[in-house]
Amino acid sequence: MGIDLRQVVAGILTLTMFVMLGQMIKRDHFDSLQDKLPGEAQDVQVGNANVIEKDGLVKLSKGSKGPWMKDSQELKPCWSRTTFDGIEQSRGYVTFSLTNGPEYHVSQMADAVIVARYLAAALVLPDIRGSRPGDERNFEDIYDVEKFMKSLDGVVKVVKQLPNEISIRDLAAVKVPNRVTEDHIVENVQPIFKSKGNIRLATYFPTVNMRKTTQKSSVDSVSCLGMFGTLELQPEVSEVVDSMIERLRTLSRKSDGLFIAVDLRVDVLENKNCHGSGTNVAKSCYNAQEIALFLRKVGFDTDTTIYLTQSKWDNSLSVLKDIFPKTCTKENIMPEEKKGKFLEFEGSELEKVIDFYICSKSDVFVPALSGLFYANVAGKRIALGKPQILVPADIPGTSATVTNYLSPYVAKKNHLAYSCFC
């Protein structure tokens, strides 16, 4: 009888898992998960799932294989059009580009809307630029133009392009920090705008902190609208995302159509700064083997369907597929006729958009990588009533429940989204 190498590998990994669980000595989540989750836990046995409820935060699905959580009610925006004063007559133009993927787009859009409204300037529809040379697109290639313009009606004047008499070379370049404040605009942007008349805006990111603050600002409602109420996918892109999600749900019949999305990209994992070192340094990412062991530890069945944000299959991911055979990348589940356009080259803006929205709509999201993608996917999931975000970590003992790994954005309700939705 021949030996199945995959079964041997799976057996070794299973043994490794128990060794690792016995050695787990600290908790090192991405963003201050060292603090205990609030509330007392009460264990209830339902079928083959261990159900944990903390302050009504989480309810796990009954009868499913694994600790699947139920969605909560979709939240409603706290902002209202009645809170916005009428816009003044336009006194110039603010131009900008959306860059580096949708996790940056939402923040760049919010800052541009805030600046344009404060300056009483017209906002020019942005183009979209990827991180690779040649990856340039029009706004309408990814997002719905009409819905975007309608969302800002009465808040900021939006034009599709600069007037012919204004040259791009005449625009003054201005940089603003993410989550720009009114004081920063007054001190650093308004004088240049008054002098030059038109500006080209760029947002930089001194941190990836998306936690809400207690300090209130007059631009809060505008920021919420810009971040959560302006960008919607154009129909073709939306249909591709929906078809891929439907395919994942079909693969997940044994778990009632539920699936996990994991943000795991090999190129980032290979970065030498990715993993922390030493006993006191928190890890910033987790590899395929660590994710596999983590998901098994919290109770997910090996039949669980997993979607990875990795563009194309890499041999280093086989260790995950050995334990969870239904592990997929985009090339496995995208409609064949769409691959030429949407997978034209690895890491394109279209690929990033697909990842962002699938991770936002999955039943469980696991960020194997820290950063802005995790932070802004979390914001969108909170708004959609999908708080099932599990952050890998090492917690002492082998009996930790799924709620021990809930993202602090959800467990502590400290994400910016909780300031924008009620």
XYZ file of C-alpha atoms in Angstrom:
422
model
C 0.000 0.000 0.000
C 1.438 3.401 -0.949
C 1.888 6.176 1.566
C -0.167 9.347 1.071
C 2.294 12.169 1.733
C -0.511 14.649 2.427
C -1.878 12.431 5.208
C 1.587 12.165 6.726
C 1.981 15.941 6.664
C -1.461 16.418 8.197
C -0.586 13.964 10.976
C 2.645 15.789 11.750
C 0.798 19.111 11.842
C -1.777 17.723 14.241
C 0.977 16.671 16.637
C 2.646 20.046 16.181
C -0.606 21.769 17.061
C -0.835 20.106 20.458
C 2.799 20.906 21.178
C 2.219 24.554 20.306
C -0.919 24.772 22.401
C 0.989 23.561 25.416
C 3.673 26.187 24.867
C 1.420 29.206 24.349
C 2.427 31.613 27.089
C 1.282 35.072 26.064
C -1.376 36.998 24.240
C -0.095 39.215 21.448
C -2.958 40.473 19.321
C -2.362 43.189 16.774
C -3.894 46.112 18.622
C -3.735 46.038 22.405
C -5.683 42.843 22.968
C -3.660 42.359 26.132
C -6.593 43.854 28.033
C -9.248 41.387 29.148
C -12.549 41.389 27.339
C -15.292 43.080 29.358
C -17.989 41.039 31.063
C -18.258 37.627 32.579
C -18.379 34.603 30.301
C -21.081 31.980 30.588
C -20.579 28.659 28.845
C -23.587 26.906 27.356
C -23.404 23.618 25.466
C -25.484 23.573 22.270
C -25.127 20.565 19.969
C -21.460 20.230 19.137
C -20.686 23.931 19.529
C -19.550 25.670 22.685
C -21.619 28.843 22.922
C -20.188 31.840 24.749
C -22.040 35.083 25.344
C -20.422 38.188 26.788
C -22.654 41.151 27.532
C -24.860 40.045 24.636
C -21.951 40.677 22.267
C -21.875 37.350 20.461
C -24.397 34.632 19.688
C -23.157 31.483 18.021
C -25.185 29.610 15.449
C -26.842 26.426 16.667
C -26.192 23.129 14.969
C -23.292 24.283 12.790
C -19.879 22.663 12.773
C -17.633 25.090 14.602
C -18.041 28.327 16.548
C -19.986 30.231 13.887
C -21.447 33.503 15.138
C -24.718 35.041 14.103
C -24.821 38.433 12.425
C -26.193 41.271 14.500
C -28.595 43.866 13.132
C -27.156 46.139 10.463
C -26.452 49.544 11.979
C -27.886 52.821 10.734
C -25.861 55.992 10.099
C -25.844 58.454 12.980
C -25.332 61.325 10.570
C -28.243 62.909 8.744
C -28.491 65.335 5.847
C -30.448 67.668 8.092
C -27.243 68.168 10.122
C -25.392 69.663 7.141
C -25.662 73.362 6.383
C -26.101 74.328 2.742
C -22.928 74.483 0.684
C -21.454 77.810 -0.316
C -20.756 78.786 -3.907
C -17.609 77.056 -5.132
C -14.408 79.097 -4.772
C -11.930 76.729 -6.422
C -11.146 73.058 -6.882
C -9.710 70.193 -4.850
C -8.253 67.301 -6.849
C -6.853 64.012 -5.541
C -6.264 60.365 -6.448
C -7.373 57.163 -4.762
C -4.297 54.974 -4.285
C -3.032 51.664 -2.887
C -6.311 49.794 -2.552
C -9.798 50.236 -1.042
C -8.509 50.207 2.541
C -6.801 53.502 1.668
C -9.584 54.768 -0.590
C -12.120 55.121 2.224
C -9.738 57.237 4.309
C -8.530 59.310 1.345
C -12.126 60.014 0.361
C -13.103 61.094 3.868
C -10.194 63.559 4.084
C -10.862 64.994 0.629
C -14.559 65.559 1.409
C -13.695 67.265 4.710
C -11.139 69.579 3.086
C -13.359 70.474 0.120
C -16.351 71.264 2.338
C -14.339 73.381 4.753
C -12.788 75.366 1.903
C -16.138 75.642 0.058
C -14.308 74.158 -2.938
C -15.580 71.849 -5.663
C -14.309 68.269 -5.397
C -13.044 66.817 -8.677
C -13.858 63.152 -9.278
C -10.624 61.295 -8.494
C -8.767 58.821 -10.641
C -7.523 55.527 -9.182
C -3.851 54.604 -9.137
C -2.381 51.297 -8.062
C 1.023 50.694 -6.544
C 2.372 49.251 -9.809
C 3.318 51.387 -12.838
C 0.526 51.421 -15.390
C -2.218 50.431 -12.968
C -4.294 53.564 -13.507
C -8.059 53.597 -13.812
C -10.971 55.948 -14.004
C -13.201 56.243 -10.964
C -16.088 54.581 -12.802
C -13.977 51.471 -13.504
C -14.434 50.454 -9.865
C -16.974 52.708 -8.167
C -20.477 53.920 -9.009
C -20.181 57.558 -10.148
C -23.847 58.476 -9.956
C -24.291 57.080 -6.451
C -21.115 58.845 -5.364
C -22.265 62.230 -6.639
C -25.746 61.726 -5.199
C -24.300 60.852 -1.783
C -22.568 64.247 -1.606
C -25.439 66.288 -3.027
C -25.928 69.323 -0.786
C -22.728 68.577 1.150
C -19.925 69.146 -1.356
C -20.112 70.168 -4.989
C -18.646 67.410 -7.178
C -17.469 67.862 -10.775
C -16.258 65.133 -13.111
C -13.187 67.026 -14.310
C -11.306 70.293 -14.021
C -12.319 73.136 -16.352
C -10.139 73.249 -19.477
C -8.638 76.591 -18.475
C -7.060 75.142 -15.336
C -3.822 73.253 -15.896
C -2.810 70.375 -13.633
C 0.632 71.981 -13.421
C -0.923 75.005 -11.736
C -2.301 72.994 -8.818
C -0.588 73.430 -5.458
C 0.334 70.092 -3.866
C -0.850 69.763 -0.270
C -0.381 66.807 2.085
C -2.709 66.154 5.010
C -2.629 63.440 7.684
C -5.306 60.788 7.720
C -8.315 61.885 9.810
C -7.428 65.507 9.105
C -8.666 68.014 11.678
C -10.228 71.425 11.271
C -7.205 73.022 12.957
C -4.836 71.403 10.481
C -6.895 72.699 7.556
C -6.927 76.223 8.958
C -3.186 76.291 9.626
C -1.762 74.321 6.715
C -4.275 74.064 3.862
C -6.450 77.177 3.803
C -3.581 79.679 3.314
C -2.288 77.739 0.284
C -5.803 77.426 -1.146
C -6.409 81.169 -0.784
C -3.094 81.898 -2.450
C -3.259 79.382 -5.309
C -7.017 78.960 -5.760
C -6.813 75.233 -6.535
C -5.000 72.361 -4.811
C -4.046 68.740 -5.325
C -4.532 66.807 -2.100
C -2.626 63.765 -0.856
C -3.290 61.902 2.398
C -0.438 60.384 4.358
C -0.829 57.852 7.153
C 1.282 58.534 10.251
C -0.530 55.625 11.968
C -3.167 53.035 11.100
C -5.149 53.818 14.233
C -8.869 53.614 13.489
C -10.046 53.811 17.089
C -12.698 56.347 17.963
C -11.865 59.328 20.140
C -13.854 61.017 22.870
C -13.128 64.451 21.418
C -15.985 65.763 19.294
C -15.399 67.823 16.162
C -17.520 69.850 13.784
C -16.269 67.688 10.910
C -17.304 64.341 12.439
C -20.503 63.957 10.407
C -18.724 64.897 7.177
C -15.957 62.406 7.961
C -18.474 59.611 8.588
C -20.306 60.371 5.351
C -17.048 60.492 3.369
C -15.759 57.218 4.816
C -18.909 55.100 4.921
C -21.488 56.745 2.673
C -19.818 57.594 -0.642
C -18.071 54.605 -2.241
C -20.171 51.818 -3.740
C -18.969 49.319 -6.321
C -20.091 49.793 -9.891
C -22.438 47.022 -11.141
C -19.953 44.773 -12.976
C -17.480 44.686 -10.081
C -20.297 44.152 -7.590
C -21.625 41.223 -9.646
C -18.187 39.556 -9.707
C -17.864 39.892 -5.922
C -21.382 38.526 -5.392
C -20.774 35.569 -7.728
C -17.580 34.654 -5.878
C -19.342 34.848 -2.514
C -22.114 32.638 -3.883
C -19.505 30.117 -5.042
C -17.944 30.090 -1.559
C -21.348 29.506 0.004
C -21.980 26.624 -2.393
C -18.690 25.035 -1.333
C -19.829 25.461 2.295
C -23.029 23.430 2.135
C -22.002 21.255 5.086
C -21.607 24.363 7.260
C -24.890 25.987 6.194
C -23.196 28.143 3.558
C -20.866 29.830 6.063
C -17.246 30.598 5.159
C -14.144 32.302 6.561
C -12.081 34.997 4.806
C -8.427 35.271 5.822
C -6.236 38.215 4.828
C -3.031 36.296 4.166
C -0.580 37.405 1.471
C 2.704 35.602 0.950
C 4.614 38.677 -0.245
C 3.903 40.419 3.069
C 4.707 37.315 5.093
C 8.103 37.137 3.402
C 8.928 40.647 4.578
C 11.634 40.296 7.198
C 9.857 42.845 9.428
C 6.612 40.889 9.395
C 7.137 38.734 12.475
C 8.078 39.981 15.903
C 11.014 38.400 17.652
C 11.739 37.835 21.313
C 9.327 37.081 24.132
C 8.101 40.670 24.570
C 7.530 41.628 20.929
C 4.006 41.211 19.558
C 3.687 39.533 16.184
C 2.330 41.579 13.313
C 1.376 38.623 11.126
C 0.762 34.885 11.091
C 1.722 32.349 8.434
C -0.389 29.591 6.896
C 0.528 26.961 9.468
C -0.204 29.301 12.384
C -3.582 30.227 10.896
C -4.462 26.547 10.405
C -3.594 25.714 14.013
C -5.469 28.770 15.268
C -8.674 27.905 13.413
C -8.555 24.328 14.658
C -7.907 25.479 18.211
C -11.019 27.657 18.331
C -13.109 24.795 16.961
C -13.594 25.167 13.205
C -14.178 21.877 11.411
C -11.714 20.724 8.757
C -14.543 20.885 6.208
C -14.736 24.680 6.636
C -14.373 26.763 3.454
C -11.617 29.391 3.643
C -11.016 32.278 1.239
C -7.485 33.727 1.113
C -6.570 37.185 -0.183
C -3.400 35.739 -1.707
C -3.635 36.438 -5.461
C -2.371 33.122 -6.819
C -1.660 29.845 -5.107
C 1.718 29.532 -3.434
C 3.254 26.263 -2.250
C 3.733 27.717 1.249
C -0.066 27.639 1.637
C -0.288 23.868 1.212
C 0.099 23.378 4.949
C -3.225 25.204 5.408
C -4.927 23.257 2.635
C -3.781 19.959 4.158
C -5.872 20.706 7.252
C -8.643 22.693 5.514
C -8.983 21.184 1.997
C -11.588 23.788 0.982
C -9.057 26.633 0.977
C -9.461 28.912 -2.063
C -7.901 31.893 -3.790
C -9.521 34.156 -6.385
C -8.448 32.030 -9.346
C -10.423 29.047 -7.938
C -13.794 30.749 -7.625
C -13.882 33.677 -10.065
C -16.099 33.216 -13.150
C -13.853 32.060 -15.992
C -14.972 34.828 -18.350
C -13.949 37.521 -15.826
C -10.415 36.321 -15.110
C -8.837 38.099 -18.081
C -10.016 41.489 -16.813
C -9.938 41.081 -13.055
C -6.788 38.993 -12.723
C -4.822 40.802 -15.426
C -1.826 41.157 -13.148
C -1.133 40.268 -9.551
C -1.902 42.868 -6.896
C -4.012 45.142 -9.126
C -6.555 47.556 -7.702
C -9.366 45.326 -8.953
C -7.951 42.345 -7.043
C -7.629 44.420 -3.889
C -11.222 45.615 -4.202
C -12.464 42.037 -4.547
C -10.534 41.013 -1.426
C -11.791 43.982 0.574
C -15.459 43.349 -0.155
C -15.329 39.563 0.239
C -13.583 40.000 3.598
C -16.218 42.571 4.552
C -19.100 40.205 3.761
C -17.706 36.847 4.912
C -19.215 35.124 7.926
C -15.903 35.293 9.810
C -12.904 37.487 9.051
C -9.415 36.579 10.255
C -6.681 39.190 9.697
C -3.416 37.275 9.474
C -1.768 40.640 8.823
C -2.004 43.818 10.863
C -2.544 47.172 9.168
C -5.082 49.383 7.461
C -6.762 46.553 5.530
C -7.725 44.904 8.807
C -8.791 48.220 10.352
C -11.035 49.338 7.496
C -12.521 45.904 6.806
C -13.424 45.910 10.506
C -15.178 49.263 10.070
C -17.241 48.043 7.148
C -18.158 44.806 8.932
C -19.281 46.718 12.030
C -21.565 48.852 9.862
C -22.967 45.720 8.173
C -23.670 44.016 11.499
C -20.904 41.431 10.995
C -18.728 41.697 14.114
C -17.193 38.209 13.712
C -13.545 39.303 13.490
C -11.110 36.856 15.080
C -7.536 38.030 15.649
C -4.972 35.232 16.073
C -3.018 35.252 19.318
C -1.258 33.022 21.785
C -3.394 32.624 24.905
C -2.203 30.349 27.728
C -3.980 27.020 27.998
C -5.875 24.932 25.525
C -9.452 25.801 26.477
C -9.668 29.390 25.183
C -13.004 30.069 23.497
C -13.666 31.960 20.302
C -14.641 35.115 22.185
C -11.119 35.330 23.591
C -9.978 36.194 20.094
C -12.566 38.815 19.129
C -10.976 41.939 17.706
C -10.796 44.738 20.308
C -12.432 46.956 17.698
C -15.546 44.851 18.372
C -15.017 43.624 21.934
C -14.434 47.126 23.250
C -16.521 48.884 20.586
C -13.671 51.332 20.127
C -13.609 51.447 16.322
C -14.324 54.758 14.625
C -17.348 53.100 13.006
C -19.113 53.033 16.364
C -19.021 56.851 16.289
C -20.682 56.860 12.885
C -23.358 54.177 13.288
C -26.044 53.662 15.897
